[in-house]
Structure formats: C-alpha cells, structure tokens
Amino acid sequence: MARTTHNSGKVQRRTAMVFFALMGLLAPVSPAVATPPGDSVIVLEGATSAEGIAAGRGTTFYAGDLLLGDIYRGDIRGGSAELFIDVSDFDSTQRAAVGMKADVRNDLLFVAGGATGKAYVYDTESGKPVKDFTLASGFINDVTLTRDGAWFTNSAAAQLYFIPVGRHGRLGDVQTLTLHGPAAEFAGDFNLNGIAAADGGGTLIVAHSGFGKLFTVDPETGNSAVIAGVDVPNVDGILVRGHQLWAVQNFSNQISRIRLADDLSSGEIRDVITSRDFKVPTTVALFGNSRSGARLAAVNAKFGDTTATQYEVVLVPAWD
C-alpha cells in the first residue's frame, strides 16, 4: 500500500509571508469574458488577508484569514459575516487558514495550515479547536472530504495526507499517500493546490498550479493521470459536483466550469465565469442545487496588492 501511517518528525516552520511574497511576483491576467450580472459582495470585516472558504449548513459559509488563522462565519442570504474563531483566544503560536471544508454531519471544520505544516480541526457549534495534526513541511494548501475522512494537499511535495473520520466525528491518525505519475512532477514553487473528491470518494481530483492542469488520483495507490482537454492556467481551488467541476483561476480572475467525462479521463470547459468584483479569487463554495438558482461564493485573496485593507466573498451564478 502506498498509503502509510505518517511518522512526523520535527516540522520546519515557515512564515506564511513567504507565500504572499511568492504570489506578489506574479502579474494578474485580465479576463477576456464579459462580467455576468447579479453579483454581490460580502465583506469580511477586520480580516487582514483571505484565502479559503467552505459551505456549512444551509446558507452558512466559513472563510479564513490566511495570515492570522482566524475563521469568519457568514450567511450568503443575509449578506454578512463576522469573526467566529479568534485563534489568539487559545493559541499563542502562529496559525494560518488556507483551504477549508465543513463536515456538517459531524459539526467539524477542517482547515489547511499552509506553511505551518499542520491541519486544524474546529467545532462549528462552539468554535473551539478539536485537534491539530502535524502533516509535513512545505505548504498544506487545500482539503476535501469523503465519507471516510479529509484529504489535504501539499504544494511543495508529491504527497496527500488523509485524516480518517469515524463514527460521531472520531478522528484517526494521519496517513500519507505518495503520488506517482504526472501529478507528482514539479513545475515552479507551487504545485499541488486544490483537491476534490469524485465518484463518491473513489477518485480524487487535484489541481496543479505549476502545470495549469487537473489530474485524477487513485486514493489507494497514488497513481495519477491527466484530465485531457482541460487547460486552466493559474488554477487554485476546485469544486466537484457529479460531473461538473469548477476551477478557480486566481490571477486570471475567473472560474471555469468544466464538464467531466463519465470516466473522468477528459473534460471540456463549458463556461468561464467572471465578475468585476473578482480580485484574485482563490477558493469557492457552492450553494443551491438547481441550475438556475445555484451560486458560487468565491473569496478574494488579493495576492500582490500591498495596499489592500479589505477582503471579501463574491457571489456569482454557478452557471454563466
């Protein structure tokens, strides 16, 4: 088995400012598609940075302050958000909040810890920390959920990390999956990024920022294969529902909706969603089931903008 119990040694801690510095070296790419109507913006009052977002129960969302690790809770219907978890209340050490996913069945929020090398788990009822996990050095970037647990990516290593979730939200020991094939190759400083589960968790899909490609990954063996026909430069977070995949392209200021083949071996870009309010969006959450009413909530990271004093969640139609 390529997936083994992870024996963590001393993890090298880096400041998340390294991530911002790297992002600042990249120039934004202007979108080429018209802005859709009906956009709205929810301000994360007091946030010093932003990157991750997750859908909770109903119209609730969670968004993170990348550099501080604080978590905001908001409502897309009410159009507001407020600080929910102030990590300084319980931890004097540096935290971070990159990609995140909410396990509504167990009232848990899983958060990728970026350059801390950690994964954080919070109780979405109380806001209290449940458990921290040391995964690996590098940059723990994003997370997805399956019926069995949470999978995390590392942008500096060809590995995924799995935290089992049992009955009543019981958390197991971290397991490490070494990748093989094209998804394991490096191209630049940031490689594996967004992650999503498909086929009921039988297949994982990872976004590779260095290549601007999407790959399938076998969660048992770590074998990977490119999803043919899909080029997504600046790809960051991804989201999958059935055979629809939304890929956030941060510096392109757009989200591509991709129709995946039944066997996930290929895909076709069907829509390119933009907004005048996108300012380097990174991750996205989906609300609503009907095609006509479904909306995406994308968080603006504003990487490279040294004058930014406000961070937002932007709502756009899920189908252009």
PDB file of C-alpha atoms in Angstrom:
ATOM      1  CA  MET A   1       0.000   0.000   0.000  1.00  0.00           C
ATOM      2  CA  ALA A   2       1.302   3.444  -0.855  1.00  0.00           C
ATOM      3  CA  ARG A   3      -0.759   4.977   1.933  1.00  0.00           C
ATOM      4  CA  THR A   4       1.015   4.526   5.256  1.00  0.00           C
ATOM      5  CA  THR A   5       0.758   5.890   8.764  1.00  0.00           C
ATOM      6  CA  HIS A   6       2.693   9.152   8.878  1.00  0.00           C
ATOM      7  CA  ASN A   7       5.541   9.341  11.384  1.00  0.00           C
ATOM      8  CA  SER A   8       6.047  13.053  11.852  1.00  0.00           C
ATOM      9  CA  GLY A   9       9.393  14.419  12.902  1.00  0.00           C
ATOM     10  CA  LYS A  10      10.236  17.970  13.714  1.00  0.00           C
ATOM     11  CA  VAL A  11       8.411  20.145  11.176  1.00  0.00           C
ATOM     12  CA  GLN A  12      10.192  23.158   9.839  1.00  0.00           C
ATOM     13  CA  ARG A  13       8.018  26.230  10.463  1.00  0.00           C
ATOM     14  CA  ARG A  14       7.956  28.951   7.845  1.00  0.00           C
ATOM     15  CA  THR A  15       6.064  32.196   7.961  1.00  0.00           C
ATOM     16  CA  ALA A  16       3.041  32.458   5.671  1.00  0.00           C
ATOM     17  CA  MET A  17       4.505  35.730   4.416  1.00  0.00           C
ATOM     18  CA  VAL A  18       6.725  33.620   2.160  1.00  0.00           C
ATOM     19  CA  PHE A  19       3.571  32.571   0.344  1.00  0.00           C
ATOM     20  CA  PHE A  20       2.458  36.170  -0.095  1.00  0.00           C
ATOM     21  CA  ALA A  21       5.906  37.149  -1.356  1.00  0.00           C
ATOM     22  CA  LEU A  22       5.817  34.432  -3.994  1.00  0.00           C
ATOM     23  CA  MET A  23       2.326  35.431  -5.075  1.00  0.00           C
ATOM     24  CA  GLY A  24       3.405  39.032  -5.341  1.00  0.00           C
ATOM     25  CA  LEU A  25       5.923  38.081  -8.031  1.00  0.00           C
ATOM     26  CA  LEU A  26       3.109  37.085 -10.374  1.00  0.00           C
ATOM     27  CA  ALA A  27       1.232  39.586 -12.511  1.00  0.00           C
ATOM     28  CA  PRO A  28      -2.561  39.412 -12.766  1.00  0.00           C
ATOM     29  CA  VAL A  29      -4.047  38.315 -16.088  1.00  0.00           C
ATOM     30  CA  SER A  30      -7.065  40.268 -17.335  1.00  0.00           C
ATOM     31  CA  PRO A  31     -10.160  38.144 -18.001  1.00  0.00           C
ATOM     32  CA  ALA A  32     -11.412  38.002 -21.573  1.00  0.00           C
ATOM     33  CA  VAL A  33     -15.057  37.208 -20.842  1.00  0.00           C
ATOM     34  CA  ALA A  34     -17.835  39.676 -20.045  1.00  0.00           C
ATOM     35  CA  THR A  35     -18.887  40.195 -16.426  1.00  0.00           C
ATOM     36  CA  PRO A  36     -22.131  38.393 -15.530  1.00  0.00           C
ATOM     37  CA  PRO A  37     -24.969  40.356 -13.894  1.00  0.00           C
ATOM     38  CA  GLY A  38     -26.282  39.874 -10.363  1.00  0.00           C
ATOM     39  CA  ASP A  39     -23.015  39.733  -8.431  1.00  0.00           C
ATOM     40  CA  SER A  40     -22.906  40.638  -4.758  1.00  0.00           C
ATOM     41  CA  VAL A  41     -20.128  41.102  -2.231  1.00  0.00           C
ATOM     42  CA  ILE A  42     -19.864  40.189   1.478  1.00  0.00           C
ATOM     43  CA  VAL A  43     -17.090  41.955   3.391  1.00  0.00           C
ATOM     44  CA  LEU A  44     -15.016  40.040   5.936  1.00  0.00           C
ATOM     45  CA  GLU A  45     -14.846  42.886   8.441  1.00  0.00           C
ATOM     46  CA  GLY A  46     -11.482  43.045  10.173  1.00  0.00           C
ATOM     47  CA  ALA A  47      -9.741  40.389   8.079  1.00  0.00           C
ATOM     48  CA  THR A  48      -6.082  41.074   7.332  1.00  0.00           C
ATOM     49  CA  SER A  49      -5.952  38.543   4.471  1.00  0.00           C
ATOM     50  CA  ALA A  50      -8.112  35.792   2.984  1.00  0.00           C
ATOM     51  CA  GLU A  51      -7.838  32.542   1.025  1.00  0.00           C
ATOM     52  CA  GLY A  52     -10.197  29.705   1.977  1.00  0.00           C
ATOM     53  CA  ILE A  53     -13.975  29.302   2.036  1.00  0.00           C
ATOM     54  CA  ALA A  54     -16.315  26.428   2.886  1.00  0.00           C
ATOM     55  CA  ALA A  55     -20.062  25.867   2.707  1.00  0.00           C
ATOM     56  CA  GLY A  56     -21.758  24.998   6.002  1.00  0.00           C
ATOM     57  CA  ARG A  57     -25.378  24.199   6.814  1.00  0.00           C
ATOM     58  CA  GLY A  58     -27.958  25.940   4.671  1.00  0.00           C
ATOM     59  CA  THR A  59     -26.642  29.294   3.535  1.00  0.00           C
ATOM     60  CA  THR A  60     -23.814  29.471   6.092  1.00  0.00           C
ATOM     61  CA  PHE A  61     -20.215  29.824   4.956  1.00  0.00           C
ATOM     62  CA  TYR A  62     -16.839  29.892   6.689  1.00  0.00           C
ATOM     63  CA  ALA A  63     -13.871  31.919   5.433  1.00  0.00           C
ATOM     64  CA  GLY A  64     -10.356  32.225   6.764  1.00  0.00           C
ATOM     65  CA  ASP A  65      -7.830  34.940   7.479  1.00  0.00           C
ATOM     66  CA  LEU A  66      -4.805  33.395   5.777  1.00  0.00           C
ATOM     67  CA  LEU A  67      -2.073  35.032   7.841  1.00  0.00           C
ATOM     68  CA  LEU A  68      -3.728  35.029  11.267  1.00  0.00           C
ATOM     69  CA  GLY A  69      -5.648  31.759  11.031  1.00  0.00           C
ATOM     70  CA  ASP A  70      -8.900  33.346  12.251  1.00  0.00           C
ATOM     71  CA  ILE A  71     -12.192  31.988  10.904  1.00  0.00           C
ATOM     72  CA  TYR A  72     -15.173  34.103   9.849  1.00  0.00           C
ATOM     73  CA  ARG A  73     -18.743  32.835   9.663  1.00  0.00           C
ATOM     74  CA  GLY A  74     -21.287  34.390   7.342  1.00  0.00           C
ATOM     75  CA  ASP A  75     -24.565  33.902   5.534  1.00  0.00           C
ATOM     76  CA  ILE A  76     -24.926  34.344   1.792  1.00  0.00           C
ATOM     77  CA  ARG A  77     -28.626  35.107   2.133  1.00  0.00           C
ATOM     78  CA  GLY A  78     -28.121  37.689   4.862  1.00  0.00           C
ATOM     79  CA  GLY A  79     -25.097  39.127   3.086  1.00  0.00           C
ATOM     80  CA  SER A  80     -22.954  39.483   6.196  1.00  0.00           C
ATOM     81  CA  ALA A  81     -20.069  37.836   8.024  1.00  0.00           C
ATOM     82  CA  GLU A  82     -18.395  38.203  11.399  1.00  0.00           C
ATOM     83  CA  LEU A  83     -15.396  36.843  13.248  1.00  0.00           C
ATOM     84  CA  PHE A  84     -16.266  33.381  14.569  1.00  0.00           C
ATOM     85  CA  ILE A  85     -12.959  31.868  15.721  1.00  0.00           C
ATOM     86  CA  ASP A  86     -10.237  34.186  17.070  1.00  0.00           C
ATOM     87  CA  VAL A  87      -7.273  31.837  17.341  1.00  0.00           C
ATOM     88  CA  SER A  88      -5.447  34.186  19.729  1.00  0.00           C
ATOM     89  CA  ASP A  89      -8.016  33.164  22.360  1.00  0.00           C
ATOM     90  CA  PHE A  90      -6.481  29.691  22.638  1.00  0.00           C
ATOM     91  CA  ASP A  91      -3.119  29.623  20.862  1.00  0.00           C
ATOM     92  CA  SER A  92      -0.161  31.957  21.240  1.00  0.00           C
ATOM     93  CA  THR A  93       1.718  30.344  18.337  1.00  0.00           C
ATOM     94  CA  GLN A  94       1.320  31.214  14.683  1.00  0.00           C
ATOM     95  CA  ARG A  95      -1.611  29.649  12.833  1.00  0.00           C
ATOM     96  CA  ALA A  96      -2.807  30.023   9.249  1.00  0.00           C
ATOM     97  CA  ALA A  97      -6.003  29.300   7.334  1.00  0.00           C
ATOM     98  CA  VAL A  98      -5.736  28.258   3.705  1.00  0.00           C
ATOM     99  CA  GLY A  99      -8.255  25.853   2.099  1.00  0.00           C
ATOM    100  CA  MET A 100     -11.090  24.541   4.293  1.00  0.00           C
ATOM    101  CA  LYS A 101     -14.110  22.230   4.237  1.00  0.00           C
ATOM    102  CA  ALA A 102     -17.010  21.840   6.658  1.00  0.00           C
ATOM    103  CA  ASP A 103     -18.184  18.387   7.710  1.00  0.00           C
ATOM    104  CA  VAL A 104     -21.800  19.294   8.516  1.00  0.00           C
ATOM    105  CA  ARG A 105     -22.620  15.750   9.596  1.00  0.00           C
ATOM    106  CA  ASN A 106     -20.127  15.926  12.458  1.00  0.00           C
ATOM    107  CA  ASP A 107     -20.032  19.718  13.019  1.00  0.00           C
ATOM    108  CA  LEU A 108     -16.337  19.879  12.146  1.00  0.00           C
ATOM    109  CA  LEU A 109     -14.335  22.383  10.111  1.00  0.00           C
ATOM    110  CA  PHE A 110     -11.090  21.124   8.546  1.00  0.00           C
ATOM    111  CA  VAL A 111      -8.527  23.828   7.739  1.00  0.00           C
ATOM    112  CA  ALA A 112      -5.252  23.538   5.808  1.00  0.00           C
ATOM    113  CA  GLY A 113      -2.465  25.234   7.751  1.00  0.00           C
ATOM    114  CA  GLY A 114      -0.241  26.444   4.914  1.00  0.00           C
ATOM    115  CA  ALA A 115       3.409  26.928   5.866  1.00  0.00           C
ATOM    116  CA  THR A 116       2.801  25.724   9.433  1.00  0.00           C
ATOM    117  CA  GLY A 117       2.687  22.175   8.017  1.00  0.00           C
ATOM    118  CA  LYS A 118      -0.443  21.498  10.035  1.00  0.00           C
ATOM    119  CA  ALA A 119      -4.122  20.719   9.659  1.00  0.00           C
ATOM    120  CA  TYR A 120      -6.549  22.250  12.119  1.00  0.00           C
ATOM    121  CA  VAL A 121      -9.958  20.912  13.100  1.00  0.00           C
ATOM    122  CA  TYR A 122     -12.571  23.120  14.781  1.00  0.00           C
ATOM    123  CA  ASP A 123     -16.032  22.538  16.245  1.00  0.00           C
ATOM    124  CA  THR A 124     -18.528  24.521  14.150  1.00  0.00           C
ATOM    125  CA  GLU A 125     -21.012  24.703  17.022  1.00  0.00           C
ATOM    126  CA  SER A 126     -18.708  26.116  19.704  1.00  0.00           C
ATOM    127  CA  GLY A 127     -15.838  27.459  17.584  1.00  0.00           C
ATOM    128  CA  LYS A 128     -13.384  25.627  19.813  1.00  0.00           C
ATOM    129  CA  PRO A 129     -10.370  23.681  18.491  1.00  0.00           C
ATOM    130  CA  VAL A 130     -10.893  19.918  18.338  1.00  0.00           C
ATOM    131  CA  LYS A 131      -7.433  18.739  17.316  1.00  0.00           C
ATOM    132  CA  ASP A 132      -4.314  19.836  15.427  1.00  0.00           C
ATOM    133  CA  PHE A 133      -2.366  17.490  13.165  1.00  0.00           C
ATOM    134  CA  THR A 134       1.223  17.831  12.002  1.00  0.00           C
ATOM    135  CA  LEU A 135       1.249  16.708   8.353  1.00  0.00           C
ATOM    136  CA  ALA A 136       4.582  17.684   6.763  1.00  0.00           C
ATOM    137  CA  SER A 137       6.868  20.596   5.994  1.00  0.00           C
ATOM    138  CA  GLY A 138       6.053  22.539   2.851  1.00  0.00           C
ATOM    139  CA  PHE A 139       2.717  24.272   2.250  1.00  0.00           C
ATOM    140  CA  ILE A 140      -0.503  22.491   3.242  1.00  0.00           C
ATOM    141  CA  ASN A 141      -2.809  24.105   0.742  1.00  0.00           C
ATOM    142  CA  ASP A 142      -6.292  22.622   0.453  1.00  0.00           C
ATOM    143  CA  VAL A 143      -8.649  19.939   1.744  1.00  0.00           C
ATOM    144  CA  THR A 144     -11.589  17.862   0.550  1.00  0.00           C
ATOM    145  CA  LEU A 145     -13.941  15.491   2.357  1.00  0.00           C
ATOM    146  CA  THR A 146     -15.092  11.969   1.586  1.00  0.00           C
ATOM    147  CA  ARG A 147     -17.381   9.683   3.595  1.00  0.00           C
ATOM    148  CA  ASP A 148     -14.286   8.344   5.371  1.00  0.00           C
ATOM    149  CA  GLY A 149     -12.301  11.474   6.151  1.00  0.00           C
ATOM    150  CA  ALA A 150     -10.367  14.521   4.964  1.00  0.00           C
ATOM    151  CA  TRP A 151      -7.641  14.713   2.290  1.00  0.00           C
ATOM    152  CA  PHE A 152      -5.030  17.517   2.214  1.00  0.00           C
ATOM    153  CA  THR A 153      -2.585  18.682  -0.478  1.00  0.00           C
ATOM    154  CA  ASN A 154       0.985  19.906  -0.096  1.00  0.00           C
ATOM    155  CA  SER A 155       2.155  22.410  -2.724  1.00  0.00           C
ATOM    156  CA  ALA A 156       5.801  21.545  -2.048  1.00  0.00           C
ATOM    157  CA  ALA A 157       5.612  17.733  -2.037  1.00  0.00           C
ATOM    158  CA  ALA A 158       4.114  14.970  -4.184  1.00  0.00           C
ATOM    159  CA  GLN A 159       2.016  13.726  -1.297  1.00  0.00           C
ATOM    160  CA  LEU A 160      -1.533  13.801   0.012  1.00  0.00           C
ATOM    161  CA  TYR A 161      -2.473  13.419   3.675  1.00  0.00           C
ATOM    162  CA  PHE A 162      -5.563  11.651   4.976  1.00  0.00           C
ATOM    163  CA  ILE A 163      -7.257  12.113   8.359  1.00  0.00           C
ATOM    164  CA  PRO A 164      -9.855   9.384   8.947  1.00  0.00           C
ATOM    165  CA  VAL A 165     -13.194  10.451  10.406  1.00  0.00           C
ATOM    166  CA  GLY A 166     -15.138   7.691  12.150  1.00  0.00           C
ATOM    167  CA  ARG A 167     -18.459   7.450  13.947  1.00  0.00           C
ATOM    168  CA  HIS A 168     -19.538  10.564  15.820  1.00  0.00           C
ATOM    169  CA  GLY A 169     -16.653  12.505  14.265  1.00  0.00           C
ATOM    170  CA  ARG A 170     -13.888  10.473  15.859  1.00  0.00           C
ATOM    171  CA  LEU A 171     -10.567  11.473  14.279  1.00  0.00           C
ATOM    172  CA  GLY A 172      -7.930   8.873  13.412  1.00  0.00           C
ATOM    173  CA  ASP A 173      -4.196   9.043  12.794  1.00  0.00           C
ATOM    174  CA  VAL A 174      -2.724  10.850   9.788  1.00  0.00           C
ATOM    175  CA  GLN A 175      -1.857   8.710   6.773  1.00  0.00           C
ATOM    176  CA  THR A 176       0.418   9.799   3.924  1.00  0.00           C
ATOM    177  CA  LEU A 177      -0.187   8.927   0.281  1.00  0.00           C
ATOM    178  CA  THR A 178       2.786   9.272  -2.078  1.00  0.00           C
ATOM    179  CA  LEU A 179       1.761  10.218  -5.613  1.00  0.00           C
ATOM    180  CA  HIS A 180       3.024   8.591  -8.799  1.00  0.00           C
ATOM    181  CA  GLY A 181       2.746   9.674 -12.403  1.00  0.00           C
ATOM    182  CA  PRO A 182       2.325  13.181 -13.863  1.00  0.00           C
ATOM    183  CA  ALA A 183       0.703  14.795 -10.792  1.00  0.00           C
ATOM    184  CA  ALA A 184       3.877  14.017  -8.825  1.00  0.00           C
ATOM    185  CA  GLU A 185       6.051  16.199 -11.049  1.00  0.00           C
ATOM    186  CA  PHE A 186       7.098  19.729 -10.035  1.00  0.00           C
ATOM    187  CA  ALA A 187       6.865  22.924 -12.084  1.00  0.00           C
ATOM    188  CA  GLY A 188       7.652  26.019 -10.031  1.00  0.00           C
ATOM    189  CA  ASP A 189       7.214  26.930  -6.381  1.00  0.00           C
ATOM    190  CA  PHE A 190       3.565  25.907  -6.017  1.00  0.00           C
ATOM    191  CA  ASN A 191       2.432  22.606  -7.448  1.00  0.00           C
ATOM    192  CA  LEU A 192      -0.451  20.600  -5.954  1.00  0.00           C
ATOM    193  CA  ASN A 193      -3.160  23.011  -4.906  1.00  0.00           C
ATOM    194  CA  GLY A 194      -6.926  22.437  -4.924  1.00  0.00           C
ATOM    195  CA  ILE A 195      -8.427  18.998  -4.308  1.00  0.00           C
ATOM    196  CA  ALA A 196     -11.897  17.494  -4.716  1.00  0.00           C
ATOM    197  CA  ALA A 197     -13.459  14.053  -4.382  1.00  0.00           C
ATOM    198  CA  ALA A 198     -15.333  12.408  -7.266  1.00  0.00           C
ATOM    199  CA  ASP A 199     -17.140   9.077  -7.698  1.00  0.00           C
ATOM    200  CA  GLY A 200     -18.199   9.070  -4.067  1.00  0.00           C
ATOM    201  CA  GLY A 201     -14.594   9.411  -2.929  1.00  0.00           C
ATOM    202  CA  GLY A 202     -13.341   6.580  -5.144  1.00  0.00           C
ATOM    203  CA  THR A 203     -11.285   9.083  -7.143  1.00  0.00           C
ATOM    204  CA  LEU A 204      -9.570  12.292  -6.098  1.00  0.00           C
ATOM    205  CA  ILE A 205      -9.008  15.218  -8.459  1.00  0.00           C
ATOM    206  CA  VAL A 206      -6.114  17.586  -7.808  1.00  0.00           C
ATOM    207  CA  ALA A 207      -5.289  20.937  -9.365  1.00  0.00           C
ATOM    208  CA  HIS A 208      -1.652  21.518 -10.256  1.00  0.00           C
ATOM    209  CA  SER A 209      -0.844  25.228 -10.274  1.00  0.00           C
ATOM    210  CA  GLY A 210       2.583  24.764 -11.840  1.00  0.00           C
ATOM    211  CA  PHE A 211       1.227  22.996 -14.917  1.00  0.00           C
ATOM    212  CA  GLY A 212      -2.223  24.617 -15.074  1.00  0.00           C
ATOM    213  CA  LYS A 213      -3.694  21.101 -15.279  1.00  0.00           C
ATOM    214  CA  LEU A 214      -6.074  18.786 -13.454  1.00  0.00           C
ATOM    215  CA  PHE A 215      -5.230  15.196 -12.528  1.00  0.00           C
ATOM    216  CA  THR A 216      -7.118  12.203 -11.196  1.00  0.00           C
ATOM    217  CA  VAL A 217      -5.544  10.329  -8.293  1.00  0.00           C
ATOM    218  CA  ASP A 218      -6.291   6.824  -7.071  1.00  0.00           C
ATOM    219  CA  PRO A 219      -6.632   7.218  -3.273  1.00  0.00           C
ATOM    220  CA  GLU A 220      -5.384   3.669  -2.685  1.00  0.00           C
ATOM    221  CA  THR A 221      -2.272   3.580  -4.883  1.00  0.00           C
ATOM    222  CA  GLY A 222      -1.415   7.245  -5.504  1.00  0.00           C
ATOM    223  CA  ASN A 223      -1.347   6.672  -9.274  1.00  0.00           C
ATOM    224  CA  SER A 224      -2.307   9.791 -11.226  1.00  0.00           C
ATOM    225  CA  ALA A 225      -3.425  10.677 -14.747  1.00  0.00           C
ATOM    226  CA  VAL A 226      -4.025  13.980 -16.510  1.00  0.00           C
ATOM    227  CA  ILE A 227      -7.594  15.017 -17.319  1.00  0.00           C
ATOM    228  CA  ALA A 228      -7.253  15.536 -21.055  1.00  0.00           C
ATOM    229  CA  GLY A 229      -8.640  18.555 -22.884  1.00  0.00           C
ATOM    230  CA  VAL A 230      -8.519  20.953 -19.930  1.00  0.00           C
ATOM    231  CA  ASP A 231      -6.022  23.806 -19.613  1.00  0.00           C
ATOM    232  CA  VAL A 232      -6.558  26.059 -16.593  1.00  0.00           C
ATOM    233  CA  PRO A 233      -3.650  28.488 -16.098  1.00  0.00           C
ATOM    234  CA  ASN A 234      -3.401  29.921 -12.576  1.00  0.00           C
ATOM    235  CA  VAL A 235      -5.615  27.136 -11.238  1.00  0.00           C
ATOM    236  CA  ASP A 236      -6.173  27.260  -7.489  1.00  0.00           C
ATOM    237  CA  GLY A 237      -9.147  25.787  -5.627  1.00  0.00           C
ATOM    238  CA  ILE A 238     -11.538  23.344  -7.309  1.00  0.00           C
ATOM    239  CA  LEU A 239     -15.019  22.034  -6.570  1.00  0.00           C
ATOM    240  CA  VAL A 240     -16.797  18.968  -7.971  1.00  0.00           C
ATOM    241  CA  ARG A 241     -20.491  18.090  -8.056  1.00  0.00           C
ATOM    242  CA  GLY A 242     -21.249  15.000 -10.088  1.00  0.00           C
ATOM    243  CA  HIS A 243     -19.511  15.532 -13.426  1.00  0.00           C
ATOM    244  CA  GLN A 244     -19.354  19.318 -13.099  1.00  0.00           C
ATOM    245  CA  LEU A 245     -16.073  20.826 -11.939  1.00  0.00           C
ATOM    246  CA  TRP A 246     -15.439  24.471 -11.122  1.00  0.00           C
ATOM    247  CA  ALA A 247     -11.786  25.576 -11.268  1.00  0.00           C
ATOM    248  CA  VAL A 248     -10.817  28.916  -9.716  1.00  0.00           C
ATOM    249  CA  GLN A 249      -8.066  30.644 -11.723  1.00  0.00           C
ATOM    250  CA  ASN A 250      -6.734  33.189  -9.267  1.00  0.00           C
ATOM    251  CA  PHE A 251      -4.677  35.718 -11.257  1.00  0.00           C
ATOM    252  CA  SER A 252      -6.899  35.167 -14.292  1.00  0.00           C
ATOM    253  CA  ASN A 253      -9.795  36.479 -12.164  1.00  0.00           C
ATOM    254  CA  GLN A 254     -12.160  33.821 -13.414  1.00  0.00           C
ATOM    255  CA  ILE A 255     -13.778  30.478 -12.631  1.00  0.00           C
ATOM    256  CA  SER A 256     -14.023  27.833 -15.365  1.00  0.00           C
ATOM    257  CA  ARG A 257     -16.918  25.369 -15.283  1.00  0.00           C
ATOM    258  CA  ILE A 258     -15.810  22.058 -16.761  1.00  0.00           C
ATOM    259  CA  ARG A 259     -17.927  19.104 -17.830  1.00  0.00           C
ATOM    260  CA  LEU A 260     -16.048  15.920 -16.990  1.00  0.00           C
ATOM    261  CA  ALA A 261     -16.350  12.722 -18.994  1.00  0.00           C
ATOM    262  CA  ASP A 262     -18.117   9.823 -17.299  1.00  0.00           C
ATOM    263  CA  ASP A 263     -14.785   8.087 -16.675  1.00  0.00           C
ATOM    264  CA  LEU A 264     -13.102  11.381 -15.597  1.00  0.00           C
ATOM    265  CA  SER A 265     -10.359  10.907 -18.177  1.00  0.00           C
ATOM    266  CA  SER A 266     -11.172  14.136 -20.033  1.00  0.00           C
ATOM    267  CA  GLY A 267     -13.163  17.317 -19.727  1.00  0.00           C
ATOM    268  CA  GLU A 268     -14.466  20.318 -21.625  1.00  0.00           C
ATOM    269  CA  ILE A 269     -14.694  23.924 -20.449  1.00  0.00           C
ATOM    270  CA  ARG A 270     -18.357  24.940 -20.813  1.00  0.00           C
ATOM    271  CA  ASP A 271     -18.452  28.340 -19.048  1.00  0.00           C
ATOM    272  CA  VAL A 272     -15.983  30.970 -17.943  1.00  0.00           C
ATOM    273  CA  ILE A 273     -17.437  32.957 -15.055  1.00  0.00           C
ATOM    274  CA  THR A 274     -16.068  36.410 -14.258  1.00  0.00           C
ATOM    275  CA  SER A 275     -17.029  39.369 -12.119  1.00  0.00           C
ATOM    276  CA  ARG A 276     -15.955  42.973 -11.851  1.00  0.00           C
ATOM    277  CA  ASP A 277     -15.580  42.221  -8.141  1.00  0.00           C
ATOM    278  CA  PHE A 278     -13.063  39.388  -8.530  1.00  0.00           C
ATOM    279  CA  LYS A 279      -9.702  40.417  -7.126  1.00  0.00           C
ATOM    280  CA  VAL A 280      -7.588  37.264  -7.289  1.00  0.00           C
ATOM    281  CA  PRO A 281     -10.191  34.734  -6.100  1.00  0.00           C
ATOM    282  CA  THR A 282      -8.675  31.535  -4.753  1.00  0.00           C
ATOM    283  CA  THR A 283     -11.291  29.072  -3.499  1.00  0.00           C
ATOM    284  CA  VAL A 284     -15.010  28.608  -3.940  1.00  0.00           C
ATOM    285  CA  ALA A 285     -18.092  27.089  -2.283  1.00  0.00           C
ATOM    286  CA  LEU A 286     -21.360  26.091  -3.958  1.00  0.00           C
ATOM    287  CA  PHE A 287     -24.852  26.891  -2.670  1.00  0.00           C
ATOM    288  CA  GLY A 288     -28.088  25.589  -4.165  1.00  0.00           C
ATOM    289  CA  ASN A 289     -28.900  22.510  -6.216  1.00  0.00           C
ATOM    290  CA  SER A 290     -30.896  23.834  -9.159  1.00  0.00           C
ATOM    291  CA  ARG A 291     -29.022  25.066 -12.186  1.00  0.00           C
ATOM    292  CA  SER A 292     -30.994  28.302 -12.304  1.00  0.00           C
ATOM    293  CA  GLY A 293     -30.531  29.161  -8.630  1.00  0.00           C
ATOM    294  CA  ALA A 294     -27.113  27.785  -7.726  1.00  0.00           C
ATOM    295  CA  ARG A 295     -24.497  30.322  -6.695  1.00  0.00           C
ATOM    296  CA  LEU A 296     -20.779  30.235  -6.105  1.00  0.00           C
ATOM    297  CA  ALA A 297     -19.151  32.050  -3.203  1.00  0.00           C
ATOM    298  CA  ALA A 298     -15.538  32.913  -4.063  1.00  0.00           C
ATOM    299  CA  VAL A 299     -13.099  34.554  -1.663  1.00  0.00           C
ATOM    300  CA  ASN A 300     -10.825  37.367  -2.844  1.00  0.00           C
ATOM    301  CA  ALA A 301      -7.216  36.867  -1.738  1.00  0.00           C
ATOM    302  CA  LYS A 302      -5.831  39.993  -3.450  1.00  0.00           C
ATOM    303  CA  PHE A 303      -2.357  38.471  -3.709  1.00  0.00           C
ATOM    304  CA  GLY A 304       0.212  41.043  -4.788  1.00  0.00           C
ATOM    305  CA  ASP A 305      -1.941  44.007  -3.695  1.00  0.00           C
ATOM    306  CA  THR A 306       0.120  45.637  -0.960  1.00  0.00           C
ATOM    307  CA  THR A 307      -2.490  48.367  -0.441  1.00  0.00           C
ATOM    308  CA  ALA A 308      -5.455  46.070   0.269  1.00  0.00           C
ATOM    309  CA  THR A 309      -7.283  46.839   3.524  1.00  0.00           C
ATOM    310  CA  GLN A 310     -10.491  44.863   2.915  1.00  0.00           C
ATOM    311  CA  TYR A 311     -11.226  41.274   1.913  1.00  0.00           C
ATOM    312  CA  GLU A 312     -14.476  39.938   0.517  1.00  0.00           C
ATOM    313  CA  VAL A 313     -16.558  36.993  -0.580  1.00  0.00           C
ATOM    314  CA  VAL A 314     -18.050  37.452  -4.059  1.00  0.00           C
ATOM    315  CA  LEU A 315     -21.290  35.695  -5.077  1.00  0.00           C
ATOM    316  CA  VAL A 316     -21.801  34.784  -8.719  1.00  0.00           C
ATOM    317  CA  PRO A 317     -24.123  32.399 -10.637  1.00  0.00           C
ATOM    318  CA  ALA A 318     -22.708  28.872 -10.804  1.00  0.00           C
ATOM    319  CA  TRP A 319     -23.735  28.639 -14.475  1.00  0.00           C
ATOM    320  CA  ASP A 320     -22.936  31.564 -16.756  1.00  0.00           C
TER     321      ASP A 320
END
